Amino acid sequence: MIQSEIRFEHPSVVDAKSLFRLAACNDNLDLYPEYFYLVWARDFRKTSLVAKSGDRLLGYILAYIRPDDNRTLFLWQIAVDPSVRSSGLGFSLVKKLIDSVGEDVSAFEATIDVCNDAAYNTLTSLAKQYETNVSQKDLFLESDFISSHHKETLIRLERKKELVNEGVEQE
């Protein structure tokens, strides 16, 4: 699939079923109830993106502005269709979303299982591209969960002051 054939847009409620299906075919993601994706597509659509070719959903990124820190965008979940993995689509989704939020957002956070190489590599590539400061810490331990769950490591990318002042070019 050629990246130029892909269009990026904010999700709508109509996309919720496809969001759920795509999450279900990604073993390394937490799968939430369908209702979650419906609400997300309605209430957090402006801070999320989907990638489509024709009517087919190829990937998505779900994100939100943290309520207690409106300069931080939390990247909740990124999924890419297995047929286009290793194509750079996940990176493109994150980059397009970051570019679209503008200079008011100066930090980006995500929690990951450090064994998830794709997620970790995407975040470290972003850190290089945007010349950010990177910090990492354990946010939630296995013991914080009722059921068996890996620890969640928080990765925080912060734009350096000079980049924040320059802003981000809008596409």
Coordinates of C-alpha atoms in Angstrom, one line a residue:
M1 CA 0.0 0.0 0.0
I2 CA 1.3 3.4 -1.0
Q3 CA 1.1 6.1 1.7
S4 CA -0.3 8.6 -0.8
E5 CA -3.4 6.3 -1.2
I6 CA -4.1 6.7 2.5
R7 CA -6.2 9.6 3.9
F8 CA -6.0 10.7 7.5
E9 CA -9.1 12.0 9.3
H10 CA -10.7 12.3 12.6
P11 CA -12.8 9.2 13.5
S12 CA -16.6 9.3 13.7
V13 CA -19.1 7.1 15.5
V14 CA -19.4 5.2 12.2
D15 CA -15.8 4.1 12.5
A16 CA -16.3 2.6 16.0
K17 CA -16.9 -1.0 14.8
S18 CA -13.8 -0.9 12.7
L19 CA -11.8 0.5 15.6
F20 CA -12.9 -2.4 17.7
R21 CA -12.2 -5.0 15.0
L22 CA -8.7 -3.6 14.4
A23 CA -7.9 -3.6 18.1
A24 CA -9.1 -7.2 18.3
C25 CA -6.6 -8.3 15.7
N26 CA -3.7 -6.7 17.5
D27 CA -2.7 -9.2 20.2
N28 CA -0.4 -6.7 21.9
L29 CA -3.3 -4.2 22.6
D30 CA -5.8 -4.1 25.4
L31 CA -9.3 -4.7 23.9
Y32 CA -12.0 -2.5 25.3
P33 CA -15.8 -3.0 24.9
E34 CA -17.3 -1.8 21.7
Y35 CA -19.0 0.9 23.7
F36 CA -15.6 2.4 24.6
Y37 CA -14.8 2.9 20.9
L38 CA -18.2 4.5 20.2
V39 CA -17.8 7.0 23.1
W40 CA -14.2 7.7 22.1
A41 CA -15.1 8.4 18.4
R42 CA -17.8 10.8 19.7
D43 CA -16.0 12.6 22.6
F44 CA -12.3 12.5 21.7
R45 CA -12.4 12.6 17.9
K46 CA -10.5 15.9 17.6
T47 CA -7.5 14.4 19.3
S48 CA -7.6 11.1 17.4
L49 CA -7.0 10.0 13.8
V50 CA -7.8 7.2 11.5
A51 CA -6.0 6.1 8.4
K52 CA -8.2 4.8 5.5
S53 CA -7.8 3.6 2.0
G54 CA -11.2 3.7 0.3
D55 CA -13.6 2.6 3.0
R56 CA -11.1 0.3 4.7
L57 CA -9.7 1.3 8.1
L58 CA -5.9 0.6 8.1
G59 CA -4.9 2.2 11.4
Y60 CA -5.8 4.6 14.1
I61 CA -4.5 6.5 17.0
L62 CA -6.7 7.4 20.0
A63 CA -5.4 10.3 22.2
Y64 CA -6.6 12.9 24.5
I65 CA -5.5 16.1 26.2
R66 CA -4.8 15.4 29.9
P67 CA -7.5 17.1 32.0
D68 CA -4.9 18.2 34.7
D69 CA -2.3 19.3 32.1
N70 CA -3.7 20.8 28.9
R71 CA -0.2 21.0 27.4
T72 CA 0.1 17.2 27.4
L73 CA -1.4 14.9 24.8
F74 CA -1.7 11.3 26.0
L75 CA -1.5 8.7 23.3
W76 CA -3.9 6.0 24.4
Q77 CA -3.9 3.4 21.7
I78 CA -2.3 2.9 18.3
A79 CA -3.3 0.1 16.0
V80 CA -2.3 -0.8 12.5
D81 CA -3.9 -3.5 10.3
P82 CA -1.6 -6.6 10.1
S83 CA -1.5 -6.2 6.3
V84 CA 0.4 -2.9 6.5
R85 CA 2.6 -3.5 9.5
S86 CA 6.2 -2.3 9.1
S87 CA 5.0 0.2 6.5
G88 CA 5.5 3.2 8.8
L89 CA 1.8 3.8 9.1
G90 CA 1.8 3.9 12.9
F91 CA 4.6 6.5 12.9
S92 CA 2.7 8.5 10.3
L93 CA -0.5 8.5 12.4
V94 CA 1.3 9.8 15.4
K95 CA 3.3 12.4 13.5
K96 CA 0.2 13.7 11.8
L97 CA -1.7 13.9 15.1
I98 CA 1.2 15.7 16.8
D99 CA 1.5 18.2 13.9
S100 CA -2.2 18.8 14.0
V101 CA -2.4 19.7 17.7
G102 CA 0.0 22.7 17.3
E103 CA 2.3 24.5 19.6
D104 CA -0.1 24.6 22.6
V105 CA 0.8 21.0 23.3
S106 CA 4.4 20.7 24.4
A107 CA 4.5 17.1 25.7
F108 CA 3.3 13.7 24.6
E109 CA 2.8 10.7 26.9
A110 CA 2.1 7.1 26.3
T111 CA 2.2 4.0 28.5
I112 CA 3.7 0.8 27.0
D113 CA 4.8 -2.6 27.8
V114 CA 8.6 -2.2 27.3
C115 CA 8.5 -5.6 25.5
N116 CA 6.3 -4.0 22.8
D117 CA 9.1 -3.2 20.4
A118 CA 6.8 -1.5 17.8
A119 CA 5.4 1.0 20.3
Y120 CA 8.8 1.7 21.9
N121 CA 10.4 2.2 18.5
T122 CA 7.7 4.5 17.3
L123 CA 8.1 6.7 20.4
T124 CA 11.9 6.8 20.2
S125 CA 11.7 7.7 16.5
L126 CA 9.3 10.5 17.3
A127 CA 11.7 11.7 20.0
K128 CA 14.5 11.9 17.4
Q129 CA 12.3 13.6 14.8
Y130 CA 11.0 16.3 17.1
E131 CA 14.2 16.6 19.1
T132 CA 12.4 16.1 22.4
N133 CA 13.6 15.4 25.9
V134 CA 12.6 11.9 26.8
S135 CA 11.8 10.5 30.3
Q136 CA 10.7 7.1 31.3
K137 CA 9.3 5.7 34.5
D138 CA 7.1 2.9 35.8
L139 CA 3.5 4.3 36.1
F140 CA 1.5 1.2 37.1
L141 CA 3.0 -2.0 38.4
E142 CA 1.6 -5.5 38.0
S143 CA 0.3 -5.3 41.6
D144 CA -1.8 -2.2 40.7
F145 CA -4.1 -4.4 38.5
I146 CA -6.8 -6.9 39.7
S147 CA -6.1 -9.4 36.9
S148 CA -2.8 -10.3 35.4
H149 CA -1.4 -7.4 33.5
H150 CA 2.1 -6.3 32.6
K151 CA 3.5 -3.1 34.2
E152 CA 2.8 0.1 32.3
T153 CA 5.9 2.2 31.7
L154 CA 5.2 5.9 31.0
I155 CA 7.2 7.4 28.2
R156 CA 7.1 11.2 28.1
L157 CA 8.4 13.3 25.2
E158 CA 8.8 17.0 25.9
R159 CA 9.5 19.6 23.2
K160 CA 12.6 21.6 24.0
K161 CA 11.8 25.3 24.7
E162 CA 13.2 26.6 21.5
L163 CA 11.0 24.2 19.5
V164 CA 7.9 25.1 21.5
N165 CA 8.5 28.8 20.7
E166 CA 8.9 28.0 17.0
G167 CA 5.7 25.9 16.9
V168 CA 5.0 23.1 14.5
E169 CA 4.4 23.5 10.8
Q170 CA 0.8 22.7 9.9
E171 CA 0.2 20.6 6.9

